[in-house]
Amino acid sequence: MLQSNSRSLKKVRELLRLYQGGAVFTAFDTETTGLSANNDRLLEIGAVQFSKKGVLDTFNQLINPCCPLSPAAMAVNNITPQMVKDCPSEAQVLPGFLHFIGDSVLLAHNANFDLKFVNTALVRSGYQSLQNKTGDTVHLAKAAFPELPNHKLQTLAHHFGIHPGNAHRAQDDARVCMEVFLRCLQQV
């Protein structure tokens, strides 16, 4: 059961209402060349679009960041320069991502990080920042499962028996994010 005084309780109930009402959600994740949205670039965007009817569609695209990849980033996501050298740039990928998400409700695990990177890339490419409703599964999971030692995506996947696939790859992390979200809704 959700912690009763949690600020996230209201958000969970709002998202549950939208979900039960048939709203379309898009769980998404990014992989990046580093931790600074202003200095680093998108390397991969993965997304799973779903509603109460189930998975509707998926989006996954490696991105040529047009800059060197740091050893630290490669150690986390296992994306190499060879994998992205012939891939489209951020500016080429973003229109397809915008079309994919439409006006769906966005979900991400540690959403501020992913939204900051996507919004910075959008502005850099001449677009406006995202205006979609958003939910953060870190906050939702903290409210729904306060007893867990931490609320990292892989910890939650292990706790729920969700197969993580390739952890720290955008498509698999987006799928796990969706599944964590659905588990959080069951706690309302």
GROMACS .gro file of C-alpha atoms in nm:
model
  188
    1MET     CA    1   0.000   0.000   0.000
    2LEU     CA    2   0.121   0.351  -0.074
    3GLN     CA    3   0.259   0.570   0.202
    4SER     CA    4  -0.039   0.784   0.298
    5ASN     CA    5   0.141   1.119   0.338
    6SER     CA    6   0.353   1.087   0.027
    7ARG     CA    7   0.345   1.373  -0.223
    8SER     CA    8   0.364   1.103  -0.486
    9LEU     CA    9   0.031   0.956  -0.377
   10LYS     CA   10  -0.163   1.228  -0.559
   11LYS     CA   11   0.052   1.177  -0.871
   12VAL     CA   12   0.002   0.798  -0.861
   13ARG     CA   13  -0.373   0.842  -0.834
   14GLU     CA   14  -0.373   1.091  -1.123
   15LEU     CA   15  -0.171   0.850  -1.340
   16LEU     CA   16  -0.397   0.560  -1.240
   17ARG     CA   17  -0.703   0.765  -1.340
   18LEU     CA   18  -0.545   0.841  -1.677
   19TYR     CA   19  -0.443   0.477  -1.726
   20GLN     CA   20  -0.788   0.342  -1.637
   21GLY     CA   21  -0.942   0.605  -1.865
   22GLY     CA   22  -0.752   0.463  -2.163
   23ALA     CA   23  -0.473   0.720  -2.191
   24VAL     CA   24  -0.167   0.627  -2.394
   25PHE     CA   25   0.161   0.622  -2.203
   26THR     CA   26   0.518   0.617  -2.332
   27ALA     CA   27   0.788   0.481  -2.105
   28PHE     CA   28   1.121   0.601  -2.239
   29ASP     CA   29   1.489   0.598  -2.155
   30THR     CA   30   1.801   0.760  -2.292
   31GLU     CA   31   2.163   0.662  -2.300
   32THR     CA   32   2.406   0.952  -2.314
   33THR     CA   33   2.774   1.033  -2.363
   34GLY     CA   34   2.793   1.173  -2.008
   35LEU     CA   35   2.597   1.335  -1.728
   36SER     CA   36   2.571   1.698  -1.844
   37ALA     CA   37   2.282   1.774  -2.078
   38ASN     CA   38   2.457   2.095  -2.185
   39ASN     CA   39   2.795   1.936  -2.263
   40ASP     CA   40   2.707   1.577  -2.351
   41ARG     CA   41   2.479   1.426  -2.613
   42LEU     CA   42   2.212   1.163  -2.661
   43LEU     CA   43   2.345   0.826  -2.765
   44GLU     CA   44   2.024   0.620  -2.772
   45ILE     CA   45   1.651   0.666  -2.718
   46GLY     CA   46   1.426   0.372  -2.644
   47ALA     CA   47   1.053   0.383  -2.576
   48VAL     CA   48   0.754   0.157  -2.522
   49GLN     CA   49   0.408   0.296  -2.588
   50PHE     CA   50   0.123   0.128  -2.403
   51SER     CA   51  -0.223   0.165  -2.260
   52LYS     CA   52  -0.447  -0.055  -2.049
   53LYS     CA   53  -0.489  -0.263  -2.367
   54GLY     CA   54  -0.117  -0.354  -2.361
   55VAL     CA   55   0.192  -0.258  -2.560
   56LEU     CA   56   0.100  -0.051  -2.865
   57ASP     CA   57   0.439   0.019  -3.023
   58THR     CA   58   0.811   0.054  -2.959
   59PHE     CA   59   1.081   0.300  -3.063
   60ASN     CA   60   1.454   0.241  -3.047
   61GLN     CA   61   1.731   0.438  -3.214
   62LEU     CA   62   2.105   0.459  -3.164
   63ILE     CA   63   2.233   0.811  -3.225
   64ASN     CA   64   2.564   0.935  -3.358
   65PRO     CA   65   2.656   1.196  -3.095
   66CYS     CA   66   2.906   1.357  -3.332
   67CYS     CA   67   3.155   1.371  -3.044
   68PRO     CA   68   3.389   1.126  -2.871
   69LEU     CA   69   3.239   0.871  -2.631
   70SER     CA   70   3.383   0.872  -2.282
   71PRO     CA   71   3.519   0.546  -2.140
   72ALA     CA   72   3.287   0.596  -1.840
   73ALA     CA   73   2.977   0.610  -2.063
   74MET     CA   74   3.089   0.309  -2.265
   75ALA     CA   75   3.146   0.115  -1.942
   76VAL     CA   76   2.786   0.179  -1.835
   77ASN     CA   77   2.592   0.128  -2.161
   78ASN     CA   78   2.834  -0.082  -2.368
   79ILE     CA   79   2.770   0.137  -2.671
   80THR     CA   80   3.086   0.178  -2.877
   81PRO     CA   81   3.189   0.434  -3.138
   82GLN     CA   82   3.165   0.161  -3.403
   83MET     CA   83   2.801   0.100  -3.314
   84VAL     CA   84   2.701   0.463  -3.370
   85LYS     CA   85   2.936   0.586  -3.642
   86ASP     CA   86   2.678   0.537  -3.922
   87CYS     CA   87   2.371   0.628  -3.713
   88PRO     CA   88   2.164   0.945  -3.754
   89SER     CA   89   2.235   1.254  -3.542
   90GLU     CA   90   2.013   1.390  -3.262
   91ALA     CA   91   1.860   1.640  -3.502
   92GLN     CA   92   1.768   1.357  -3.741
   93VAL     CA   93   1.623   1.128  -3.471
   94LEU     CA   94   1.420   1.378  -3.271
   95PRO     CA   95   1.139   1.437  -3.526
   96GLY     CA   96   1.065   1.064  -3.531
   97PHE     CA   97   1.069   1.048  -3.152
   98LEU     CA   98   0.833   1.348  -3.128
   99HIS     CA   99   0.596   1.184  -3.375
  100PHE     CA  100   0.615   0.857  -3.181
  101ILE     CA  101   0.530   1.007  -2.841
  102GLY     CA  102   0.264   1.249  -2.969
  103ASP     CA  103   0.065   1.373  -2.672
  104SER     CA  104   0.108   1.054  -2.468
  105VAL     CA  105   0.188   1.063  -2.098
  106LEU     CA  106   0.564   1.020  -2.058
  107LEU     CA  107   0.724   0.797  -1.796
  108ALA     CA  108   1.091   0.763  -1.713
  109HIS     CA  109   1.297   0.634  -1.425
  110ASN     CA  110   1.471   0.942  -1.286
  111ALA     CA  111   1.270   1.145  -1.534
  112ASN     CA  112   1.448   1.475  -1.474
  113PHE     CA  113   1.769   1.332  -1.621
  114ASP     CA  114   1.609   1.195  -1.938
  115LEU     CA  115   1.381   1.495  -1.987
  116LYS     CA  116   1.669   1.738  -1.946
  117PHE     CA  117   1.872   1.557  -2.214
  118VAL     CA  118   1.580   1.530  -2.456
  119ASN     CA  119   1.468   1.890  -2.399
  120THR     CA  120   1.821   2.025  -2.436
  121ALA     CA  121   1.862   1.829  -2.761
  122LEU     CA  122   1.524   1.953  -2.885
  123VAL     CA  123   1.610   2.317  -2.820
  124ARG     CA  124   1.956   2.268  -2.974
  125SER     CA  125   1.780   2.129  -3.283
  126GLY     CA  126   1.531   2.414  -3.310
  127TYR     CA  127   1.229   2.255  -3.140
  128GLN     CA  128   1.035   2.345  -2.826
  129SER     CA  129   1.076   2.149  -2.504
  130LEU     CA  130   0.833   1.866  -2.439
  131GLN     CA  131   0.498   1.971  -2.294
  132ASN     CA  132   0.364   1.620  -2.223
  133LYS     CA  133   0.238   1.515  -1.882
  134THR     CA  134   0.512   1.313  -1.713
  135GLY     CA  135   0.557   1.062  -1.436
  136ASP     CA  136   0.875   0.949  -1.264
  137THR     CA  137   0.886   0.583  -1.164
  138VAL     CA  138   1.158   0.652  -0.903
  139HIS     CA  139   0.914   0.868  -0.704
  140LEU     CA  140   0.625   0.632  -0.769
  141ALA     CA  141   0.828   0.330  -0.654
  142LYS     CA  142   0.947   0.511  -0.339
  143ALA     CA  143   0.585   0.581  -0.248
  144ALA     CA  144   0.460   0.234  -0.336
  145PHE     CA  145   0.752   0.029  -0.201
  146PRO     CA  146   0.924   0.228   0.074
  147GLU     CA  147   1.063  -0.088   0.232
  148LEU     CA  148   1.308  -0.154  -0.052
  149PRO     CA  149   1.676  -0.076   0.016
  150ASN     CA  150   1.690   0.150  -0.290
  151HIS     CA  151   1.475   0.231  -0.591
  152LYS     CA  152   1.721   0.185  -0.875
  153LEU     CA  153   1.562   0.038  -1.185
  154GLN     CA  154   1.764  -0.284  -1.165
  155THR     CA  155   1.680  -0.327  -0.795
  156LEU     CA  156   1.311  -0.294  -0.876
  157ALA     CA  157   1.340  -0.534  -1.170
  158HIS     CA  158   1.504  -0.793  -0.943
  159HIS     CA  159   1.245  -0.740  -0.667
  160PHE     CA  160   0.955  -0.792  -0.907
  161GLY     CA  161   1.115  -1.071  -1.109
  162ILE     CA  162   1.121  -0.857  -1.424
  163HIS     CA  163   1.381  -0.975  -1.675
  164PRO     CA  164   1.609  -0.673  -1.721
  165GLY     CA  165   1.731  -0.765  -2.070
  166ASN     CA  166   2.035  -0.550  -2.147
  167ALA     CA  167   2.046  -0.319  -1.846
  168HIS     CA  168   2.152   0.036  -1.934
  169ARG     CA  169   2.030   0.002  -2.290
  170ALA     CA  170   1.744   0.236  -2.366
  171GLN     CA  171   1.487  -0.006  -2.508
  172ASP     CA  172   1.517  -0.262  -2.227
  173ASP     CA  173   1.524   0.005  -1.956
  174ALA     CA  174   1.210   0.164  -2.105
  175ARG     CA  175   1.033  -0.174  -2.096
  176VAL     CA  176   1.137  -0.229  -1.733
  177CYS     CA  177   1.019   0.124  -1.651
  178MET     CA  178   0.677   0.039  -1.797
  179GLU     CA  179   0.656  -0.280  -1.593
  180VAL     CA  180   0.760  -0.101  -1.272
  181PHE     CA  181   0.494   0.163  -1.339
  182LEU     CA  182   0.227  -0.107  -1.374
  183ARG     CA  183   0.342  -0.264  -1.044
  184CYS     CA  184   0.318   0.076  -0.873
  185LEU     CA  185  -0.039   0.119  -1.000
  186GLN     CA  186  -0.133  -0.212  -0.838
  187GLN     CA  187  -0.045  -0.061  -0.500
  188VAL     CA  188  -0.306   0.216  -0.520
   0.00000   0.00000   0.00000
